[in-house]
Amino acid sequence: MLAQKLHLLRHNFLSFVSSRTGSDLTRRQYDVIVVGGGHAGTEAAAAAARLGAETLLITQKITTIGALSCNPSLGGVGKGQLVREVDALDGLCGRAGDWAGVHFSILNRSKGPAVWGPRAQLDRERYRQFIQSELLSTPRLTVLEGSVDELLVSQPNPEEPGHHRVTGIRLVDGSHPILSSSVVLTTGTFLSGSLFMGQTTSPGGRIGDVPSCAGLSYTLKETLGLRVGRLRTGTPPRIVKESVDLSLAQLQAPDKQPTPFSFLNTHTRCKPEEQLPCYLTHTTPGVETVVRESVHLNCHIQQDTKGPRYCPSIESRVLRFPGRRHQVWLEPEGLTSDLLYPQGLSMTMPPDLQLRLLREIPALHRAEIRTPGYGVQYDFVCPTQLTPSLQVKSTQGLFLAGQINGTTGYEEAAAQGLWAGVNAGRTALSLPPMALSRTQSYIGVLIDDLVGRGVTEPYRMFTSRAEFRTYLRPDNADLRLTPRGFEEVGCVTLRRYEKAVSVRDGLQEALMALQSVALSSTRWREKLGNISLSENKSTTLNGLDLLQYKDVSFEMLASAFPECLSPYFEYSQRLKIEAVYRPHCEKQSREMERIRREESLSLPSDMDYLSLPVSLSQEVREILDRVRPNTLGAATRLPGMTPAGIVQLLNYVLRTGQRNRHTEHRNQSSQKEGGKGQLCASNIPISQ
Amino acid sequence: MLPCTSWGLWRSAILTLKTFRASPSRRGLCIPTRAVCDAETIFALSSGHGRCGVAVVRVSGPASSMVLRNMAGLTQALPSPRTALLRRITDPQSKELLDRGLVLWFQGPHSFTGEDSAEFHIHGGPAVITAVLQALGSLEGVRPAEAGEFTRRAFHAGKLGLTEVEGLGDLIHAETEAQRRQALRQMDGELGRLYQDWGYRLKRCLAHVEAFIDFSEDELIEDGVLNQVDSSVRQLEAEIERHLKDERRGERLRSGVQVVIAGATNAGKSSLLNTLCQRPAAIVSPIAGTTRDIVETSLDIGGFPVLLSDTAGLRDSSDSVEREGVRRARQRVEQADLTLVVVDSTQLPPDPQLVPAFLQEHLSTVLPSPSPEAGMEAASDRVLLVLNKSDLVPEEQRERTEGELRESTGLPPACFLSCYTSTGLEDFLTVLQSRVKTLCGDPLSGAPSLTQARHRAHLQQSVQALIQYHQYRDQDLALAAEGVRLALTHLGRITGRVGAEEILDIIFRDFCIGK
C-alpha cells in the first residue's frame, strides 16, 4: 500500500493544480465546506467526504496542506491515545505518522500499557506528501486555494435550536458565494493572530503566511456575537544541524522495532535500521542570564501577566523555576533535512539574543539559526458555546475545530477535526448529530472538557484527565471505536471495519479459550515452573486469572496448552493487557454507566434559566445561563452547581417534556452508544 | 462540600428511572463471566437519636438475609416476612451478645426500598446502638448508608408516589443540609484537621504520580519523586490504620440536639442559659461583652438530650479576644440544629407595627446568610426568637406587639420572657420542648455514631485502596495510581470532592512542564 502512495501522488498532482482557482470550480454548492488545511481541517474534510458528503476544502496555500508548523513529531503520552482513536475512526494522522515517521518509540513503557504513549519523530516532507495525496485521492473531496472573507448566514431553521444558519462562504477575491449546508472552521492561530519576536509584532498566524481571517473574525464576533478569548503559543528557532556538536549531547535511540500508530499497518515505512536518533541536552546558568537580560526586549513575555500554569517558553521556564537545569531535545526534522528542532527552547526574544542563548548550551556553542523562534497571540472562540458535536450552539451548520477552540497540539486538533467533519457531514446529509462519551474515548474526554468547562489556557491532553484511563487504552481503541464508527457514524470504511470485527472475534474466542483452561494453583506451578502465585493450593485458577500475574505471559500458557491456545499467538500482547486491566475495568463499570446515563440526558439549548419556574438560586441560574450545559452530565460538573438544583432542573425538563427533536435524536444516539458502542466495557446490569 | 457525598447515588437513581429500559443484554469482550452484584447492602439508624425506648436499625440490599442470619443467630430458615421475632443479637465476629430485640425480615420487592430488607428493633441506649452499628459495618459488603440512600432506593424501585418524586429536590436538600451540619460539627477541631491533612497529603501523592505518568518522558521530573510518594503513602496508610485501631483517639462526639443561644451583646443570653439550666453556669454582668468564649452545658429538655451553648454577643470589636469569640459564635450558629436568638425587648421599636421588620432585619445580622436554596422558610424551622427583659416593657405594648407578631409571616416563633422574673418561662419551655422533640425524632438531625461509622467505612476503604498502590507499584503504575485516586475519593467523601483540575494545579505548581 505504501509503495503505491508515491505513484498516486504524482498521478494526482495534475488534478490538484487544476483545482487551484475559484473559477475552476465545477460546482458552486457543496454539502460541507472546510476552511483551513491544518491537522483539524484535513481530518474534517476527509471525514465529511468519507461519510458521503460533497466536500470542499479551502486553504490559503495548497502546498502547506498537512504542514507540521511546529514540532516534527506526533503522539506521546495522552496524545498517542488520541492518534490511535483518530485512526480507529479511519482518520489520516495515524497512517500519515507511519508513513512519515523516522524515529518511533513507545513512551512510558515501564508504567503500564494503559499509559503507553506511542510517539514518532516525523519527516516533514513525507508527512505533507502523505496527507496531500490522501486528500487528493479521496472521492467527493475538492481542494481549493483561496482566502475566506465572509461567512454567509441566514435565518435559522425554526425546527432546530439556534439564532442563525450558515449557508456558505464568500472568498476574498470577491467572486460569487460558494454555498453549503455546513461549514467547518479550522483557522488555527489565524483569528486576529499577531506574531511576536523581540519588540516587533506583526499581524499573522504563522510565519511566512499572509495574515487573513479579518473578515471571518468580524463575522464570528460581530454578526454571530460569539465570545472570544486570547491565547498565546510559540515555536523555537530551527538550528542548522551541521553547526551542532552532537558529541556533547546524549544520544536517544528509537525503539528497535517501530510500532505503527495505525491499526491497519503491521510495519512502518521507515525500516528499523533507517531510523534517526534524537539527542538530549540541558540548559545552563548562562541561559538563565540571557533570559533575564533580555526580558525588557521581549514583548511576548512582558505581556505574560496571566500566563498558563505550565511553561510554554524557555523564558517562562527559567523565570518560574530558576536555578534548575531544563531539558532540551534535539530532534531531526526529516531524513534529508539539514535542520534540528530544539524541543523545549520555544522563545520570543530578539534573534541576536536567541543566538546568544543557544550558544550558552555546550552542544550548541557554535549553533547557527536558520529561522528564529517567535510567539503568536490569537483569538479563540470560548468552546462552551459549542455542542458536543462541535457545532456553534447559536448557528446551525457552523462547526469549529482545533486551535480556534482553545486547544494546543496536532493530535487534539486532528481529533476535533475528525469529529467536527463527521457532524458537519451528518448535518448536511440530514442525519442527527452525534456525541462521543467520555467513558468511551479520549476524544470524548477532550470535547466534553472543552464544551463543558471551557479553557483558560491552551488545552492539552493528559492521561490524568480521563477518569477511565485503564479502559481508554491505546491497545483497544479499535474495539472501542471502529465498529461504532462504521455501524452508526459512517466514517469508517468497510475494509477497516472487517479487520476490527475479526480482531474482536479473535480476542473474544481467545479469552474464552483462556477461561476454559482451569487448574489448581499447585498444578499450575507444576506446569509453568517456579512462579509465585498468592492463592492457596486448592484454589482453581483459569488461564485468564493466571495471565494477570506479572511473571506469566501468554506464550507460557500457550506452551502449556498448545492445542487450545496456540491459534491465538497473534493476540498475545493484547490478551496480556486485557487480563491485567479487566478486573479493574469491571469495578469501574458502575461509575461509567452513571456518567453515560447523564450524558444521554440533554438539556434544551434554548432553556430560559433566568425565569425557569423552579426553586433555583440566582447564583445557580446565572451559572446555567452563562454556560448553558448540553447535558445533565455537563451540568453536574459545573462548579457551583448543587445536587438539589440538578434535581429541580431534571424534574422540570421531564415534566414539561420540552425536549425538541434535536435533543431526542441525541438521546437516541446516546442510548445506542450504550449498546453497540460499548464493546469492551464490562456491562454489568444494574440490579437494584 | 459534603453534599456531594450522596449526590452521585441520587443522580444515578434518577437517571436509571429515565433510561430504565435501555439495558439490553450485550455481547462484548469484557463482559464479566461472574455475576457481579451491583447493589451494596446498606444500613442506617432509622429512628431518632434522642432518648428513646426502642431504636430501629434498617438494613437494605442483597446481603440483608446474610446479615439477619449472622446477627440474629438464625442458622436455618429466615423468619416469615413481616413478622416480628424476638432474638438475641450478637456480634458476628466475636459472638458477643449485643442486645435482645425484635428482628423483622422483608423479602423484596415487598419492602420500603423494594429490596430484601431487615429491621432490628433494639434498646435505645447509645452504647447498644453504637455496638450494633459497628457490628453491621464489620460484615463484608455491608456499609453505612449515605444521606437519603434508603429513599433513593425506594424511588428507584418505584415505591414512591408522583408527589413524593416531585418533592425530591427538597428532600435531597434537607438531607444534604443535615449531613453538612453534622459534618461541620465533626470536622470542627482536631479530627477535622487530621482528615484535612490526610486529604492534602494524598492529593499531593496523586499529583506526583500523575506528573510522573504524564510528563516524566519529556520533562525533567526529579529522580526520587516516586520514592517519596512510596514513603508518603506508606506513612498515610499507617496513620489511618492506627487511627482506626485506637478508638480512644477519636474525639468524643457531641451528642444531642445542638441548641445555640446567640444575639447582640447584653441581650441576656447568658442569663437565659443560667435560667434554663437552673444554675449560674455562665457569668452574667451588665457589661456588654462579658461572655467571650462558648459556654456549653448538657441539658435534658422534656426527656431529650440537648447540648446548650452560650456564645459571645455579636458586635464589631477592636478587642482581638472578643473578635475571636464572635467568630466562634458565628461558627457555632452555623452548626446548630436550633438557634435561640435573644433580643432585648427594650430595644424594640415602640410602634408594634414596626417590630416584625425590625426583627427580620435583626435576624439577618445574627444568622448566617442562608445557603442558596434554603431561604427563610428552612431557617425559621431552626430558629426561636426570645424577647428578653419583658419585665421592662409596658404590659400593653407587649400585648400589642405579640398580636402584631402573630399576624406577621416569615418570622420564626417569638416568645416574650424575663429571665429576671421568670415571667413567660413556661410558655417558652413548651415551645422549646416541642421543637427539640421534632428535631430528635428526625434521624436527619444527625446521629453522631452513624457519622462515625460512615467515616470509619470510608477510612477503611481508603487504606484498602492504598494497599492497591503498593501491590501495583512495580507492575503497573497506571493501576497503582488508580489506588491513590480511589483512596482520595473515599477520603473526599469525608472532606470534600477532589477534581482533576486540582491535581493539575499541584502538578504545574511543583514541576516545570513545557508546552
CSV table of N, CA, C and O in Angstrom, one decimal, chain A residues 327-358:
chain,number,residue,atom,x,y,z
A,327,GLN,N,15.5,20.4,30.4
A,327,GLN,CA,15.8,19.5,29.3
A,327,GLN,C,15.6,20.2,27.9
A,327,GLN,O,14.6,20.9,27.7
A,328,VAL,N,16.5,19.9,27.0
A,328,VAL,CA,16.3,20.3,25.6
A,328,VAL,C,16.5,19.1,24.7
A,328,VAL,O,17.5,18.4,24.8
A,329,TRP,N,15.5,18.8,23.9
A,329,TRP,CA,15.6,17.7,23.0
A,329,TRP,C,16.0,18.2,21.6
A,329,TRP,O,15.4,19.2,21.1
A,330,LEU,N,17.0,17.6,21.0
A,330,LEU,CA,17.4,18.0,19.6
A,330,LEU,C,16.8,16.9,18.7
A,330,LEU,O,17.2,15.8,18.7
A,331,GLU,N,15.8,17.4,17.9
A,331,GLU,CA,15.0,16.4,17.1
A,331,GLU,C,15.3,16.6,15.7
A,331,GLU,O,15.3,17.7,15.2
A,332,PRO,N,15.4,15.4,14.9
A,332,PRO,CA,15.6,15.6,13.5
A,332,PRO,C,14.3,16.1,12.8
A,332,PRO,O,13.2,15.9,13.3
A,333,GLU,N,14.5,16.8,11.7
A,333,GLU,CA,13.3,17.4,11.0
A,333,GLU,C,12.9,16.5,9.8
A,333,GLU,O,12.0,16.8,9.1
A,334,GLY,N,13.8,15.5,9.5
A,334,GLY,CA,13.5,14.6,8.4
A,334,GLY,C,14.7,14.0,7.9
A,334,GLY,O,15.8,14.3,8.4
A,335,LEU,N,14.5,13.0,7.0
A,335,LEU,CA,15.7,12.2,6.5
A,335,LEU,C,16.7,13.1,5.7
A,335,LEU,O,17.9,13.0,5.8
A,336,THR,N,16.1,14.0,5.0
A,336,THR,CA,17.0,14.8,4.1
A,336,THR,C,17.2,16.3,4.7
A,336,THR,O,18.0,17.0,4.1
A,337,SER,N,16.5,16.6,5.7
A,337,SER,CA,16.6,18.0,6.2
A,337,SER,C,17.9,18.2,6.9
A,337,SER,O,18.5,17.3,7.5
A,338,ASP,N,18.4,19.4,6.8
A,338,ASP,CA,19.7,19.8,7.4
A,338,ASP,C,19.4,20.5,8.7
A,338,ASP,O,20.3,21.3,9.2
A,339,LEU,N,18.2,20.4,9.2
A,339,LEU,CA,17.9,21.2,10.4
A,339,LEU,C,17.6,20.3,11.6
A,339,LEU,O,17.3,19.1,11.5
A,340,LEU,N,17.7,20.9,12.8
A,340,LEU,CA,17.3,20.3,14.0
A,340,LEU,C,16.3,21.1,14.7
A,340,LEU,O,16.4,22.4,14.7
A,341,TYR,N,15.4,20.5,15.5
A,341,TYR,CA,14.3,21.2,16.2
A,341,TYR,C,14.6,21.1,17.7
A,341,TYR,O,14.6,20.0,18.2
A,342,PRO,N,14.9,22.2,18.3
A,342,PRO,CA,15.2,22.1,19.8
A,342,PRO,C,14.0,22.2,20.6
A,342,PRO,O,13.6,23.3,21.0
A,343,GLN,N,13.4,21.0,20.9
A,343,GLN,CA,12.2,20.9,21.7
A,343,GLN,C,12.5,21.4,23.1
A,343,GLN,O,13.4,20.9,23.7
A,344,GLY,N,11.7,22.4,23.6
A,344,GLY,CA,11.9,22.9,24.9
A,344,GLY,C,12.5,24.3,24.9
A,344,GLY,O,12.7,24.9,25.9
A,345,LEU,N,12.9,24.8,23.7
A,345,LEU,CA,13.5,26.1,23.6
A,345,LEU,C,12.7,27.1,22.8
A,345,LEU,O,13.2,28.0,22.1
A,346,SER,N,11.3,27.0,22.9
A,346,SER,CA,10.5,27.9,22.3
A,346,SER,C,10.8,29.3,22.9
A,346,SER,O,10.9,29.4,24.2
A,347,MET,N,11.0,30.3,22.1
A,347,MET,CA,11.4,31.7,22.6
A,347,MET,C,11.0,32.8,21.7
A,347,MET,O,10.7,32.6,20.5
A,348,THR,N,10.9,34.0,22.3
A,348,THR,CA,10.4,35.1,21.6
A,348,THR,C,11.3,36.3,21.7
A,348,THR,O,10.9,37.4,21.3
A,349,MET,N,12.5,36.2,22.2
A,349,MET,CA,13.4,37.3,22.3
A,349,MET,C,13.9,37.7,21.0
A,349,MET,O,13.8,37.0,20.0
A,350,PRO,N,14.6,38.9,20.8
A,350,PRO,CA,15.2,39.3,19.5
A,350,PRO,C,16.2,38.2,19.0
A,350,PRO,O,16.8,37.6,19.8
A,351,PRO,N,16.2,38.0,17.7
A,351,PRO,CA,17.0,37.0,17.1
A,351,PRO,C,18.5,36.9,17.6
A,351,PRO,O,19.0,35.8,17.8
A,352,ASP,N,19.1,38.1,17.7
A,352,ASP,CA,20.6,38.0,18.2
A,352,ASP,C,20.7,37.5,19.6
A,352,ASP,O,21.6,36.7,19.9
A,353,LEU,N,19.7,37.7,20.4
A,353,LEU,CA,19.8,37.2,21.7
A,353,LEU,C,19.4,35.7,21.7
A,353,LEU,O,19.9,34.9,22.5
A,354,GLN,N,18.5,35.3,20.8
A,354,GLN,CA,18.2,33.9,20.7
A,354,GLN,C,19.5,33.1,20.4
A,354,GLN,O,19.8,32.0,21.0
A,355,LEU,N,20.4,33.7,19.5
A,355,LEU,CA,21.6,33.0,19.2
A,355,LEU,C,22.5,32.9,20.4
A,355,LEU,O,23.1,31.9,20.7
A,356,ARG,N,22.6,34.1,21.1
A,356,ARG,CA,23.4,34.1,22.3
A,356,ARG,C,22.9,33.0,23.3
A,356,ARG,O,23.7,32.3,23.9
A,357,LEU,N,21.6,32.9,23.5
A,357,LEU,CA,21.1,31.9,24.4
A,357,LEU,C,21.4,30.5,24.0
A,357,LEU,O,21.9,29.7,24.8
A,358,LEU,N,21.2,30.2,22.7
A,358,LEU,CA,21.5,28.8,22.3
A,358,LEU,C,23.0,28.5,22.6
A,358,LEU,O,23.3,27.4,23.0
